[in-house]
């Protein structure tokens, strides 16, 4: 296996263990979100690849999907994470702006966006795009940190000498948006993660 893939996986394991030492289990929380999202079917889109933690969880369960992110650098890390497990062909990765996505309307049956919402400068524009892309009968799965989860993430960043840049938008804004649009809403929460599943009926 190529050196770059092995080195990236070493950093991935360090990251998982680092967050776990603060009380946030990346892999466990991704599985929690997936379990709450079942059944998952049809054309799948992930908005916000990041370093590929959720993409890896999807790929490990055998799903094929498209994953978009505005950062090429982050997505390159995600691709390496999947490549370590031989799963890079499970996903098509694209560089896109979530406020202006290139896909035709009603292209997807299931749309995920995990730990992205609090980073969005204009969340309603992104929600408008998500709704445009969703097929009738499809569902949107949004997840973000609970208050405790956000405190843990902020503490992790502080320990690394960084600041956690975010706009403090909360999932309640998305919930209100979907209710106003007539979606059926289901909510779940772990100690550190909130999940909203909005079904387009």
PDB file of C-alpha atoms in Angstrom:
ATOM      1  CA  UNK A   1       0.000   0.000   0.000  1.00  0.00           C
ATOM      2  CA  UNK A   2       1.307   3.440  -0.923  1.00  0.00           C
ATOM      3  CA  UNK A   3       3.067   5.441   1.764  1.00  0.00           C
ATOM      4  CA  UNK A   4       0.674   8.417   1.498  1.00  0.00           C
ATOM      5  CA  UNK A   5      -2.346   6.196   2.244  1.00  0.00           C
ATOM      6  CA  UNK A   6      -0.648   4.574   5.243  1.00  0.00           C
ATOM      7  CA  UNK A   7       0.481   7.912   6.671  1.00  0.00           C
ATOM      8  CA  UNK A   8      -3.006   9.360   6.243  1.00  0.00           C
ATOM      9  CA  UNK A   9      -4.533   6.363   8.025  1.00  0.00           C
ATOM     10  CA  UNK A  10      -2.109   6.826  10.909  1.00  0.00           C
ATOM     11  CA  UNK A  11      -3.286  10.431  11.223  1.00  0.00           C
ATOM     12  CA  UNK A  12      -6.903   9.265  10.989  1.00  0.00           C
ATOM     13  CA  UNK A  13      -6.429   6.851  13.906  1.00  0.00           C
ATOM     14  CA  UNK A  14      -4.688   9.572  15.921  1.00  0.00           C
ATOM     15  CA  UNK A  15      -7.661  11.867  15.264  1.00  0.00           C
ATOM     16  CA  UNK A  16     -10.215   9.248  16.287  1.00  0.00           C
ATOM     17  CA  UNK A  17      -8.320   8.518  19.508  1.00  0.00           C
ATOM     18  CA  UNK A  18      -7.802  12.219  20.245  1.00  0.00           C
ATOM     19  CA  UNK A  19     -11.520  13.003  20.018  1.00  0.00           C
ATOM     20  CA  UNK A  20     -12.381   9.848  21.958  1.00  0.00           C
ATOM     21  CA  UNK A  21     -10.123  11.008  24.808  1.00  0.00           C
ATOM     22  CA  UNK A  22     -12.374  14.074  25.144  1.00  0.00           C
ATOM     23  CA  UNK A  23     -15.549  11.957  25.102  1.00  0.00           C
ATOM     24  CA  UNK A  24     -16.487  12.125  21.412  1.00  0.00           C
ATOM     25  CA  UNK A  25     -16.344   8.810  19.536  1.00  0.00           C
ATOM     26  CA  UNK A  26     -16.291   9.700  15.825  1.00  0.00           C
ATOM     27  CA  UNK A  27     -16.975   6.190  14.561  1.00  0.00           C
ATOM     28  CA  UNK A  28     -19.683   5.392  17.119  1.00  0.00           C
ATOM     29  CA  UNK A  29     -21.520   8.655  16.373  1.00  0.00           C
ATOM     30  CA  UNK A  30     -21.424   8.082  12.599  1.00  0.00           C
ATOM     31  CA  UNK A  31     -22.929   4.628  13.152  1.00  0.00           C
ATOM     32  CA  UNK A  32     -25.585   6.165  15.412  1.00  0.00           C
ATOM     33  CA  UNK A  33     -26.598   8.572  12.627  1.00  0.00           C
ATOM     34  CA  UNK A  34     -26.694   5.803  10.027  1.00  0.00           C
ATOM     35  CA  UNK A  35     -28.756   3.503  12.242  1.00  0.00           C
ATOM     36  CA  UNK A  36     -31.307   6.276  12.853  1.00  0.00           C
ATOM     37  CA  UNK A  37     -31.462   6.957   9.093  1.00  0.00           C
ATOM     38  CA  UNK A  38     -32.461   3.442   8.021  1.00  0.00           C
ATOM     39  CA  UNK A  39     -33.765   2.427   5.565  1.00  0.00           C
ATOM     40  CA  UNK A  40     -31.445   4.180   3.128  1.00  0.00           C
ATOM     41  CA  UNK A  41     -32.127   3.740  -0.575  1.00  0.00           C
ATOM     42  CA  UNK A  42     -31.941   5.290  -4.030  1.00  0.00           C
ATOM     43  CA  UNK A  43     -29.514   7.950  -5.171  1.00  0.00           C
ATOM     44  CA  UNK A  44     -27.508   9.283  -2.214  1.00  0.00           C
ATOM     45  CA  UNK A  45     -25.798  12.656  -1.807  1.00  0.00           C
ATOM     46  CA  UNK A  46     -23.565  13.766   1.045  1.00  0.00           C
ATOM     47  CA  UNK A  47     -23.153  17.525   1.469  1.00  0.00           C
ATOM     48  CA  UNK A  48     -19.929  18.359   3.282  1.00  0.00           C
ATOM     49  CA  UNK A  49     -17.341  15.597   2.831  1.00  0.00           C
ATOM     50  CA  UNK A  50     -14.863  17.076   5.282  1.00  0.00           C
ATOM     51  CA  UNK A  51     -12.159  14.524   6.051  1.00  0.00           C
ATOM     52  CA  UNK A  52     -14.517  11.731   5.069  1.00  0.00           C
ATOM     53  CA  UNK A  53     -15.599  10.283   8.412  1.00  0.00           C
ATOM     54  CA  UNK A  54     -19.243   9.904   7.392  1.00  0.00           C
ATOM     55  CA  UNK A  55     -18.332   8.974   3.812  1.00  0.00           C
ATOM     56  CA  UNK A  56     -16.239   6.132   5.241  1.00  0.00           C
ATOM     57  CA  UNK A  57     -19.151   4.955   7.398  1.00  0.00           C
ATOM     58  CA  UNK A  58     -21.458   4.951   4.350  1.00  0.00           C
ATOM     59  CA  UNK A  59     -18.913   3.132   2.195  1.00  0.00           C
ATOM     60  CA  UNK A  60     -18.236   0.484   4.846  1.00  0.00           C
ATOM     61  CA  UNK A  61     -21.934  -0.388   4.772  1.00  0.00           C
ATOM     62  CA  UNK A  62     -21.843  -0.858   1.028  1.00  0.00           C
ATOM     63  CA  UNK A  63     -23.613   2.306  -0.113  1.00  0.00           C
ATOM     64  CA  UNK A  64     -22.640   4.099  -3.306  1.00  0.00           C
ATOM     65  CA  UNK A  65     -23.015   7.865  -3.230  1.00  0.00           C
ATOM     66  CA  UNK A  66     -21.850  11.290  -4.363  1.00  0.00           C
ATOM     67  CA  UNK A  67     -20.063  13.456  -1.808  1.00  0.00           C
ATOM     68  CA  UNK A  68     -19.475  17.184  -2.263  1.00  0.00           C
ATOM     69  CA  UNK A  69     -17.329  19.707  -0.431  1.00  0.00           C
ATOM     70  CA  UNK A  70     -16.049  23.196  -1.121  1.00  0.00           C
ATOM     71  CA  UNK A  71     -12.531  22.268   0.061  1.00  0.00           C
ATOM     72  CA  UNK A  72     -10.363  20.225  -2.295  1.00  0.00           C
ATOM     73  CA  UNK A  73      -7.763  19.779   0.445  1.00  0.00           C
ATOM     74  CA  UNK A  74     -10.266  18.233   2.870  1.00  0.00           C
ATOM     75  CA  UNK A  75     -11.711  15.993   0.193  1.00  0.00           C
ATOM     76  CA  UNK A  76      -8.271  14.671  -0.753  1.00  0.00           C
ATOM     77  CA  UNK A  77      -7.916  13.475   2.847  1.00  0.00           C
ATOM     78  CA  UNK A  78     -11.319  11.804   2.597  1.00  0.00           C
ATOM     79  CA  UNK A  79     -10.326   9.969  -0.562  1.00  0.00           C
ATOM     80  CA  UNK A  80      -7.203   8.642   1.161  1.00  0.00           C
ATOM     81  CA  UNK A  81      -9.317   7.507   4.124  1.00  0.00           C
ATOM     82  CA  UNK A  82     -11.534   5.446   1.820  1.00  0.00           C
ATOM     83  CA  UNK A  83      -8.595   4.179  -0.224  1.00  0.00           C
ATOM     84  CA  UNK A  84      -7.011   2.592   2.855  1.00  0.00           C
ATOM     85  CA  UNK A  85     -10.049   0.279   3.078  1.00  0.00           C
ATOM     86  CA  UNK A  86     -10.300  -0.215  -0.690  1.00  0.00           C
ATOM     87  CA  UNK A  87     -13.593   1.700  -0.746  1.00  0.00           C
ATOM     88  CA  UNK A  88     -12.757   4.779  -2.844  1.00  0.00           C
ATOM     89  CA  UNK A  89     -14.909   3.481  -5.731  1.00  0.00           C
ATOM     90  CA  UNK A  90     -18.010   3.605  -3.520  1.00  0.00           C
ATOM     91  CA  UNK A  91     -18.123   7.389  -3.866  1.00  0.00           C
ATOM     92  CA  UNK A  92     -17.878  10.038  -6.535  1.00  0.00           C
ATOM     93  CA  UNK A  93     -16.252  13.117  -4.985  1.00  0.00           C
ATOM     94  CA  UNK A  94     -16.993  16.577  -6.356  1.00  0.00           C
ATOM     95  CA  UNK A  95     -15.927  20.096  -5.417  1.00  0.00           C
ATOM     96  CA  UNK A  96     -19.131  22.134  -5.127  1.00  0.00           C
ATOM     97  CA  UNK A  97     -20.601  25.116  -3.310  1.00  0.00           C
ATOM     98  CA  UNK A  98     -23.601  23.919  -1.285  1.00  0.00           C
ATOM     99  CA  UNK A  99     -25.412  27.215  -1.943  1.00  0.00           C
ATOM    100  CA  UNK A 100     -25.260  26.627  -5.724  1.00  0.00           C
ATOM    101  CA  UNK A 101     -25.142  22.922  -6.558  1.00  0.00           C
ATOM    102  CA  UNK A 102     -24.727  21.766 -10.149  1.00  0.00           C
ATOM    103  CA  UNK A 103     -27.098  18.775 -10.022  1.00  0.00           C
ATOM    104  CA  UNK A 104     -30.488  18.788 -11.779  1.00  0.00           C
ATOM    105  CA  UNK A 105     -33.584  19.177  -9.617  1.00  0.00           C
ATOM    106  CA  UNK A 106     -34.965  15.999  -8.007  1.00  0.00           C
ATOM    107  CA  UNK A 107     -31.720  14.071  -8.480  1.00  0.00           C
ATOM    108  CA  UNK A 108     -31.528  12.328  -5.085  1.00  0.00           C
ATOM    109  CA  UNK A 109     -33.587  10.116  -2.799  1.00  0.00           C
ATOM    110  CA  UNK A 110     -31.448  10.511   0.332  1.00  0.00           C
ATOM    111  CA  UNK A 111     -29.366  13.556   1.247  1.00  0.00           C
ATOM    112  CA  UNK A 112     -27.012  13.638   4.238  1.00  0.00           C
ATOM    113  CA  UNK A 113     -25.238  16.586   5.798  1.00  0.00           C
ATOM    114  CA  UNK A 114     -23.300  15.799   8.971  1.00  0.00           C
ATOM    115  CA  UNK A 115     -21.788  18.383  11.335  1.00  0.00           C
ATOM    116  CA  UNK A 116     -21.973  21.025   8.619  1.00  0.00           C
ATOM    117  CA  UNK A 117     -24.965  23.161   9.565  1.00  0.00           C
ATOM    118  CA  UNK A 118     -23.221  25.238  12.237  1.00  0.00           C
ATOM    119  CA  UNK A 119     -20.528  26.152   9.706  1.00  0.00           C
ATOM    120  CA  UNK A 120     -22.946  27.555   7.126  1.00  0.00           C
ATOM    121  CA  UNK A 121     -22.952  31.285   6.538  1.00  0.00           C
ATOM    122  CA  UNK A 122     -26.305  31.164   4.705  1.00  0.00           C
ATOM    123  CA  UNK A 123     -28.064  28.001   5.891  1.00  0.00           C
ATOM    124  CA  UNK A 124     -31.419  28.796   4.292  1.00  0.00           C
ATOM    125  CA  UNK A 125     -29.795  28.987   0.847  1.00  0.00           C
ATOM    126  CA  UNK A 126     -28.307  25.540   1.415  1.00  0.00           C
ATOM    127  CA  UNK A 127     -31.640  24.145   2.630  1.00  0.00           C
ATOM    128  CA  UNK A 128     -33.325  25.569  -0.480  1.00  0.00           C
ATOM    129  CA  UNK A 129     -30.777  23.726  -2.625  1.00  0.00           C
ATOM    130  CA  UNK A 130     -31.217  20.488  -0.677  1.00  0.00           C
ATOM    131  CA  UNK A 131     -34.974  20.657  -1.118  1.00  0.00           C
ATOM    132  CA  UNK A 132     -34.578  21.364  -4.839  1.00  0.00           C
ATOM    133  CA  UNK A 133     -32.479  18.223  -5.244  1.00  0.00           C
ATOM    134  CA  UNK A 134     -34.752  15.894  -3.272  1.00  0.00           C
ATOM    135  CA  UNK A 135     -37.211  13.587  -4.992  1.00  0.00           C
ATOM    136  CA  UNK A 136     -40.730  13.212  -3.622  1.00  0.00           C
ATOM    137  CA  UNK A 137     -40.754  10.405  -1.077  1.00  0.00           C
ATOM    138  CA  UNK A 138     -37.093  11.046  -0.300  1.00  0.00           C
ATOM    139  CA  UNK A 139     -35.515  12.128   2.953  1.00  0.00           C
ATOM    140  CA  UNK A 140     -32.952  14.532   4.282  1.00  0.00           C
ATOM    141  CA  UNK A 141     -30.739  13.597   7.218  1.00  0.00           C
ATOM    142  CA  UNK A 142     -29.120  16.508   9.028  1.00  0.00           C
ATOM    143  CA  UNK A 143     -26.973  15.956  12.081  1.00  0.00           C
ATOM    144  CA  UNK A 144     -24.965  18.356  14.173  1.00  0.00           C
ATOM    145  CA  UNK A 145     -23.431  18.572  17.617  1.00  0.00           C
ATOM    146  CA  UNK A 146     -25.568  18.759  20.722  1.00  0.00           C
ATOM    147  CA  UNK A 147     -24.610  21.424  23.266  1.00  0.00           C
ATOM    148  CA  UNK A 148     -22.334  18.881  24.973  1.00  0.00           C
ATOM    149  CA  UNK A 149     -20.882  17.780  21.655  1.00  0.00           C
ATOM    150  CA  UNK A 150     -20.103  21.361  20.668  1.00  0.00           C
ATOM    151  CA  UNK A 151     -18.347  21.965  23.990  1.00  0.00           C
ATOM    152  CA  UNK A 152     -16.216  18.871  23.397  1.00  0.00           C
ATOM    153  CA  UNK A 153     -15.304  19.913  19.848  1.00  0.00           C
ATOM    154  CA  UNK A 154     -14.425  23.416  21.013  1.00  0.00           C
ATOM    155  CA  UNK A 155     -12.235  21.909  23.763  1.00  0.00           C
ATOM    156  CA  UNK A 156     -10.495  19.700  21.176  1.00  0.00           C
ATOM    157  CA  UNK A 157      -9.720  22.699  18.994  1.00  0.00           C
ATOM    158  CA  UNK A 158      -8.475  24.694  21.972  1.00  0.00           C
ATOM    159  CA  UNK A 159      -6.182  21.820  23.003  1.00  0.00           C
ATOM    160  CA  UNK A 160      -4.667  21.936  19.510  1.00  0.00           C
ATOM    161  CA  UNK A 161      -4.181  25.699  19.692  1.00  0.00           C
ATOM    162  CA  UNK A 162      -6.933  26.338  17.158  1.00  0.00           C
ATOM    163  CA  UNK A 163     -10.323  28.027  17.228  1.00  0.00           C
ATOM    164  CA  UNK A 164     -13.515  26.418  16.000  1.00  0.00           C
ATOM    165  CA  UNK A 165     -14.883  28.765  13.340  1.00  0.00           C
ATOM    166  CA  UNK A 166     -18.647  28.593  13.054  1.00  0.00           C
ATOM    167  CA  UNK A 167     -21.719  30.793  12.632  1.00  0.00           C
ATOM    168  CA  UNK A 168     -23.697  29.327  15.547  1.00  0.00           C
ATOM    169  CA  UNK A 169     -26.650  28.230  13.436  1.00  0.00           C
ATOM    170  CA  UNK A 170     -28.526  25.401  15.115  1.00  0.00           C
ATOM    171  CA  UNK A 171     -30.613  22.520  13.776  1.00  0.00           C
ATOM    172  CA  UNK A 172     -33.771  24.092  15.190  1.00  0.00           C
ATOM    173  CA  UNK A 173     -33.585  26.526  12.252  1.00  0.00           C
ATOM    174  CA  UNK A 174     -33.588  23.603   9.818  1.00  0.00           C
ATOM    175  CA  UNK A 175     -36.413  21.898  11.697  1.00  0.00           C
ATOM    176  CA  UNK A 176     -38.586  25.033  11.450  1.00  0.00           C
ATOM    177  CA  UNK A 177     -37.761  25.313   7.745  1.00  0.00           C
ATOM    178  CA  UNK A 178     -38.808  21.727   7.010  1.00  0.00           C
ATOM    179  CA  UNK A 179     -41.985  21.931   9.078  1.00  0.00           C
ATOM    180  CA  UNK A 180     -42.948  25.079   7.156  1.00  0.00           C
ATOM    181  CA  UNK A 181     -42.415  23.162   3.892  1.00  0.00           C
ATOM    182  CA  UNK A 182     -44.693  20.325   5.037  1.00  0.00           C
ATOM    183  CA  UNK A 183     -42.055  17.674   5.739  1.00  0.00           C
ATOM    184  CA  UNK A 184     -42.556  14.910   8.294  1.00  0.00           C
ATOM    185  CA  UNK A 185     -39.889  15.286  10.981  1.00  0.00           C
ATOM    186  CA  UNK A 186     -38.261  12.652  13.153  1.00  0.00           C
ATOM    187  CA  UNK A 187     -35.626  13.586  15.752  1.00  0.00           C
ATOM    188  CA  UNK A 188     -33.019  11.575  17.632  1.00  0.00           C
ATOM    189  CA  UNK A 189     -30.180  12.480  19.952  1.00  0.00           C
ATOM    190  CA  UNK A 190     -27.157  10.844  21.512  1.00  0.00           C
ATOM    191  CA  UNK A 191     -25.166  12.592  24.214  1.00  0.00           C
ATOM    192  CA  UNK A 192     -23.140  14.495  21.650  1.00  0.00           C
ATOM    193  CA  UNK A 193     -25.078  14.378  18.392  1.00  0.00           C
ATOM    194  CA  UNK A 194     -28.500  15.624  17.248  1.00  0.00           C
ATOM    195  CA  UNK A 195     -30.232  14.127  14.204  1.00  0.00           C
ATOM    196  CA  UNK A 196     -33.176  15.468  12.188  1.00  0.00           C
ATOM    197  CA  UNK A 197     -34.726  13.280   9.506  1.00  0.00           C
ATOM    198  CA  UNK A 198     -37.071  15.196   7.219  1.00  0.00           C
ATOM    199  CA  UNK A 199     -39.283  13.069   4.930  1.00  0.00           C
ATOM    200  CA  UNK A 200     -40.667  14.636   1.768  1.00  0.00           C
ATOM    201  CA  UNK A 201     -44.223  13.264   1.563  1.00  0.00           C
TER     202      UNK A 201
END
